[in-house]
């Protein structure tokens, strides 16, 4: 389970405002990339339900929604959303780095130090470090993973209303069998990532 070990180590270096950063949506065939930056307030985390905070992929939908509300009402939150046009222009890695930088920039006050999930670091105006699988090690990154995933999942639920049939309310745009079958039957929407291989294959079958 994640804890505050990395945050405490950063405090020992003299940094006060420590943000965790994570993203959601690098792998899907449709929808935006969303990143979140979170500065937790340990004094506001007295409810026993906080003990359930973990990598967003390891907790239930109900727990994510509950924790999302708790984080949103007790922490400093920044969210970065990078749309399809920017994904196609920057490529998915560049879009992810932009979303992370935008999320840090959206915090109320610039942090002193940032803990970033993964092994790639965006350009930031402050000290930062990467932590591989950080959403399972740092509570700040775990909180960011919850905010990013719930925010993106809700975007995909809304898009599913506008473009029914692809199951985005269930698969969040990932390339599940249901989604791939719908691509073949219904075609490509304006929210599909045309540079991603399964979508590109539908658009240009002669090139596959």
mmCIF file of C-alpha atoms in Angstrom:
data_model
loop_
_atom_site.group_PDB
_atom_site.id
_atom_site.type_symbol
_atom_site.label_atom_id
_atom_site.label_comp_id
_atom_site.label_asym_id
_atom_site.label_seq_id
_atom_site.Cartn_x
_atom_site.Cartn_y
_atom_site.Cartn_z
ATOM 1 C CA UNK A 1 0.000 0.000 0.000
ATOM 2 C CA UNK A 2 1.231 3.546 -0.681
ATOM 3 C CA UNK A 3 2.348 5.736 2.198
ATOM 4 C CA UNK A 4 4.020 9.091 2.838
ATOM 5 C CA UNK A 5 7.629 7.799 2.725
ATOM 6 C CA UNK A 6 8.538 9.731 -0.428
ATOM 7 C CA UNK A 7 6.768 12.831 0.834
ATOM 8 C CA UNK A 8 8.618 12.657 4.167
ATOM 9 C CA UNK A 9 11.931 12.247 2.356
ATOM 10 C CA UNK A 10 11.134 15.343 0.302
ATOM 11 C CA UNK A 11 10.256 17.267 3.467
ATOM 12 C CA UNK A 12 13.622 16.237 4.912
ATOM 13 C CA UNK A 13 15.233 17.981 1.938
ATOM 14 C CA UNK A 14 13.502 21.203 2.923
ATOM 15 C CA UNK A 15 10.553 21.087 0.507
ATOM 16 C CA UNK A 16 7.152 21.909 2.005
ATOM 17 C CA UNK A 17 4.505 21.650 -0.719
ATOM 18 C CA UNK A 18 4.827 18.177 -2.245
ATOM 19 C CA UNK A 19 2.599 17.259 -5.187
ATOM 20 C CA UNK A 20 1.908 13.833 -6.638
ATOM 21 C CA UNK A 21 1.228 13.566 -10.377
ATOM 22 C CA UNK A 22 -0.298 10.764 -12.435
ATOM 23 C CA UNK A 23 -2.139 10.379 -15.724
ATOM 24 C CA UNK A 24 -4.968 8.367 -17.217
ATOM 25 C CA UNK A 25 -5.574 7.594 -20.856
ATOM 26 C CA UNK A 26 -2.271 6.885 -22.568
ATOM 27 C CA UNK A 27 -3.412 3.566 -24.009
ATOM 28 C CA UNK A 28 -7.019 4.048 -25.182
ATOM 29 C CA UNK A 29 -8.029 4.376 -28.833
ATOM 30 C CA UNK A 30 -10.339 7.311 -28.109
ATOM 31 C CA UNK A 31 -10.716 10.292 -25.812
ATOM 32 C CA UNK A 32 -8.297 12.699 -24.148
ATOM 33 C CA UNK A 33 -5.300 12.195 -21.918
ATOM 34 C CA UNK A 34 -5.957 13.449 -18.385
ATOM 35 C CA UNK A 35 -3.379 14.148 -15.693
ATOM 36 C CA UNK A 36 -3.828 15.296 -12.113
ATOM 37 C CA UNK A 37 -1.551 16.930 -9.570
ATOM 38 C CA UNK A 38 -2.503 16.610 -5.905
ATOM 39 C CA UNK A 39 -1.076 18.142 -2.750
ATOM 40 C CA UNK A 40 -2.607 16.247 0.145
ATOM 41 C CA UNK A 41 -3.280 17.648 3.597
ATOM 42 C CA UNK A 42 -2.504 14.827 6.058
ATOM 43 C CA UNK A 43 -4.382 16.679 8.819
ATOM 44 C CA UNK A 44 -7.580 16.305 6.776
ATOM 45 C CA UNK A 45 -7.129 12.554 6.314
ATOM 46 C CA UNK A 46 -8.507 11.348 9.647
ATOM 47 C CA UNK A 47 -11.508 9.426 8.277
ATOM 48 C CA UNK A 48 -10.718 5.674 8.249
ATOM 49 C CA UNK A 49 -11.921 5.542 4.627
ATOM 50 C CA UNK A 50 -8.647 7.208 3.609
ATOM 51 C CA UNK A 51 -6.952 3.870 4.332
ATOM 52 C CA UNK A 52 -8.442 2.640 1.059
ATOM 53 C CA UNK A 53 -6.415 5.134 -1.005
ATOM 54 C CA UNK A 54 -4.302 3.171 -3.468
ATOM 55 C CA UNK A 55 -3.419 2.950 -7.143
ATOM 56 C CA UNK A 56 -6.749 3.742 -8.835
ATOM 57 C CA UNK A 57 -6.563 0.536 -10.886
ATOM 58 C CA UNK A 58 -6.571 -1.560 -7.709
ATOM 59 C CA UNK A 59 -9.728 -0.185 -6.096
ATOM 60 C CA UNK A 60 -13.397 -0.512 -6.963
ATOM 61 C CA UNK A 61 -15.444 2.066 -8.843
ATOM 62 C CA UNK A 62 -17.368 2.815 -5.644
ATOM 63 C CA UNK A 63 -14.176 3.353 -3.634
ATOM 64 C CA UNK A 64 -12.707 5.567 -6.383
ATOM 65 C CA UNK A 65 -15.794 7.774 -6.414
ATOM 66 C CA UNK A 66 -15.749 8.046 -2.615
ATOM 67 C CA UNK A 67 -12.041 8.907 -2.553
ATOM 68 C CA UNK A 68 -12.448 11.315 -5.462
ATOM 69 C CA UNK A 69 -14.925 13.351 -3.404
ATOM 70 C CA UNK A 70 -12.675 13.294 -0.335
ATOM 71 C CA UNK A 71 -9.606 14.392 -2.279
ATOM 72 C CA UNK A 72 -11.474 17.127 -4.135
ATOM 73 C CA UNK A 73 -12.747 18.661 -0.893
ATOM 74 C CA UNK A 74 -9.553 18.425 1.187
ATOM 75 C CA UNK A 75 -6.539 18.812 -1.121
ATOM 76 C CA UNK A 76 -5.063 21.244 -3.634
ATOM 77 C CA UNK A 77 -5.930 19.803 -7.054
ATOM 78 C CA UNK A 78 -4.731 20.598 -10.554
ATOM 79 C CA UNK A 79 -6.035 18.837 -13.669
ATOM 80 C CA UNK A 80 -4.632 18.867 -17.194
ATOM 81 C CA UNK A 81 -6.696 17.593 -20.138
ATOM 82 C CA UNK A 82 -5.077 17.183 -23.559
ATOM 83 C CA UNK A 83 -7.495 16.673 -26.427
ATOM 84 C CA UNK A 84 -7.315 14.570 -29.560
ATOM 85 C CA UNK A 85 -5.836 17.307 -31.746
ATOM 86 C CA UNK A 86 -2.880 17.744 -29.405
ATOM 87 C CA UNK A 87 -2.422 13.975 -29.059
ATOM 88 C CA UNK A 88 -2.116 13.639 -32.838
ATOM 89 C CA UNK A 89 0.204 16.648 -33.056
ATOM 90 C CA UNK A 90 2.500 15.855 -30.127
ATOM 91 C CA UNK A 91 2.228 12.022 -30.112
ATOM 92 C CA UNK A 92 0.939 10.252 -27.021
ATOM 93 C CA UNK A 93 4.101 10.689 -24.956
ATOM 94 C CA UNK A 94 4.293 14.405 -25.687
ATOM 95 C CA UNK A 95 0.597 14.776 -24.934
ATOM 96 C CA UNK A 96 1.033 12.969 -21.621
ATOM 97 C CA UNK A 97 3.925 15.231 -20.635
ATOM 98 C CA UNK A 98 1.837 18.284 -21.540
ATOM 99 C CA UNK A 99 -1.105 17.038 -19.479
ATOM 100 C CA UNK A 100 1.169 16.543 -16.467
ATOM 101 C CA UNK A 101 2.747 19.978 -16.832
ATOM 102 C CA UNK A 102 -0.705 21.546 -17.242
ATOM 103 C CA UNK A 103 -1.925 19.765 -14.096
ATOM 104 C CA UNK A 104 0.973 21.119 -12.024
ATOM 105 C CA UNK A 105 0.353 24.569 -13.484
ATOM 106 C CA UNK A 106 -3.302 24.372 -12.467
ATOM 107 C CA UNK A 107 -2.495 24.024 -8.748
ATOM 108 C CA UNK A 108 -3.365 27.048 -6.628
ATOM 109 C CA UNK A 109 0.291 27.547 -5.670
ATOM 110 C CA UNK A 110 3.344 26.113 -7.410
ATOM 111 C CA UNK A 111 4.686 23.123 -5.438
ATOM 112 C CA UNK A 112 8.224 22.933 -4.095
ATOM 113 C CA UNK A 113 8.715 19.354 -5.303
ATOM 114 C CA UNK A 114 6.743 16.959 -7.514
ATOM 115 C CA UNK A 115 6.540 13.154 -7.359
ATOM 116 C CA UNK A 116 5.721 11.800 -10.824
ATOM 117 C CA UNK A 117 4.445 8.336 -11.622
ATOM 118 C CA UNK A 118 6.581 6.562 -14.218
ATOM 119 C CA UNK A 119 10.037 7.150 -15.637
ATOM 120 C CA UNK A 120 9.492 10.251 -17.795
ATOM 121 C CA UNK A 121 9.496 13.789 -16.467
ATOM 122 C CA UNK A 122 7.713 16.779 -18.033
ATOM 123 C CA UNK A 123 9.263 20.223 -18.048
ATOM 124 C CA UNK A 124 8.314 21.826 -14.719
ATOM 125 C CA UNK A 125 9.179 25.073 -12.926
ATOM 126 C CA UNK A 126 10.158 23.222 -9.751
ATOM 127 C CA UNK A 127 12.110 20.276 -8.406
ATOM 128 C CA UNK A 128 10.749 16.848 -9.367
ATOM 129 C CA UNK A 129 11.491 13.128 -9.380
ATOM 130 C CA UNK A 130 10.020 10.121 -11.150
ATOM 131 C CA UNK A 131 8.884 6.986 -9.320
ATOM 132 C CA UNK A 132 8.187 3.832 -11.296
ATOM 133 C CA UNK A 133 4.828 2.399 -10.184
ATOM 134 C CA UNK A 134 4.572 5.406 -7.918
ATOM 135 C CA UNK A 135 0.785 5.158 -7.669
ATOM 136 C CA UNK A 136 1.337 2.081 -5.496
ATOM 137 C CA UNK A 137 4.079 3.686 -3.400
ATOM 138 C CA UNK A 138 3.190 7.342 -2.763
ATOM 139 C CA UNK A 139 -0.138 8.470 -1.333
ATOM 140 C CA UNK A 140 0.111 11.762 -3.218
ATOM 141 C CA UNK A 141 0.556 9.965 -6.539
ATOM 142 C CA UNK A 142 -2.213 7.492 -5.645
ATOM 143 C CA UNK A 143 -4.534 10.452 -5.004
ATOM 144 C CA UNK A 144 -3.542 11.933 -8.376
ATOM 145 C CA UNK A 145 -4.265 8.595 -10.054
ATOM 146 C CA UNK A 146 -7.783 8.601 -8.576
ATOM 147 C CA UNK A 147 -8.491 12.161 -9.710
ATOM 148 C CA UNK A 148 -7.123 11.537 -13.207
ATOM 149 C CA UNK A 149 -8.965 8.251 -13.740
ATOM 150 C CA UNK A 150 -12.339 9.358 -12.384
ATOM 151 C CA UNK A 151 -12.164 12.631 -14.331
ATOM 152 C CA UNK A 152 -11.350 10.813 -17.558
ATOM 153 C CA UNK A 153 -13.881 8.023 -16.997
ATOM 154 C CA UNK A 154 -16.618 10.629 -16.555
ATOM 155 C CA UNK A 155 -15.569 12.344 -19.789
ATOM 156 C CA UNK A 156 -15.853 9.013 -21.589
ATOM 157 C CA UNK A 157 -19.294 8.349 -20.081
ATOM 158 C CA UNK A 158 -20.455 11.708 -21.474
ATOM 159 C CA UNK A 159 -18.926 10.926 -24.883
ATOM 160 C CA UNK A 160 -20.696 7.569 -24.867
ATOM 161 C CA UNK A 161 -24.026 9.391 -24.771
ATOM 162 C CA UNK A 162 -23.067 11.314 -27.892
ATOM 163 C CA UNK A 163 -21.510 8.311 -29.644
ATOM 164 C CA UNK A 164 -23.355 5.191 -28.436
ATOM 165 C CA UNK A 165 -22.361 1.700 -29.447
ATOM 166 C CA UNK A 166 -18.651 1.731 -28.603
ATOM 167 C CA UNK A 167 -19.115 0.932 -24.907
ATOM 168 C CA UNK A 168 -17.035 3.881 -23.734
ATOM 169 C CA UNK A 169 -18.979 3.965 -20.475
ATOM 170 C CA UNK A 170 -17.530 0.510 -19.779
ATOM 171 C CA UNK A 171 -14.180 0.379 -21.609
ATOM 172 C CA UNK A 172 -13.194 4.081 -21.332
ATOM 173 C CA UNK A 173 -12.006 3.987 -24.931
ATOM 174 C CA UNK A 174 -9.536 1.121 -24.506
ATOM 175 C CA UNK A 175 -9.236 -1.405 -27.319
ATOM 176 C CA UNK A 176 -11.484 -4.098 -25.899
ATOM 177 C CA UNK A 177 -13.142 -6.673 -28.138
ATOM 178 C CA UNK A 178 -16.395 -4.721 -27.792
ATOM 179 C CA UNK A 179 -14.747 -1.480 -28.873
ATOM 180 C CA UNK A 180 -12.849 -3.039 -31.788
ATOM 181 C CA UNK A 181 -16.010 -4.721 -33.041
ATOM 182 C CA UNK A 182 -17.887 -1.409 -32.888
ATOM 183 C CA UNK A 183 -15.090 0.293 -34.823
ATOM 184 C CA UNK A 184 -15.566 -2.199 -37.639
ATOM 185 C CA UNK A 185 -19.369 -1.868 -37.601
ATOM 186 C CA UNK A 186 -19.838 1.831 -36.871
ATOM 187 C CA UNK A 187 -16.633 3.397 -38.114
ATOM 188 C CA UNK A 188 -14.340 6.019 -36.664
ATOM 189 C CA UNK A 189 -15.673 8.951 -34.615
ATOM 190 C CA UNK A 190 -14.101 12.420 -34.254
ATOM 191 C CA UNK A 191 -12.842 11.299 -30.827
ATOM 192 C CA UNK A 192 -10.816 8.336 -32.064
ATOM 193 C CA UNK A 193 -7.023 8.597 -32.192
ATOM 194 C CA UNK A 194 -6.363 8.212 -35.902
ATOM 195 C CA UNK A 195 -2.645 7.576 -35.452
ATOM 196 C CA UNK A 196 -3.256 4.511 -33.259
ATOM 197 C CA UNK A 197 -2.902 1.271 -35.225
ATOM 198 C CA UNK A 198 -6.404 -0.266 -34.824
ATOM 199 C CA UNK A 199 -8.042 3.021 -35.852
ATOM 200 C CA UNK A 200 -5.563 3.646 -38.661
ATOM 201 C CA UNK A 201 -6.290 0.147 -39.980
ATOM 202 C CA UNK A 202 -10.004 0.974 -40.253
ATOM 203 C CA UNK A 203 -9.271 4.243 -42.050
ATOM 204 C CA UNK A 204 -6.635 2.856 -44.411
ATOM 205 C CA UNK A 205 -7.049 -0.918 -44.720
ATOM 206 C CA UNK A 206 -4.860 -0.980 -47.828
ATOM 207 C CA UNK A 207 -1.898 0.237 -45.747
ATOM 208 C CA UNK A 208 -2.226 -2.456 -43.082
#
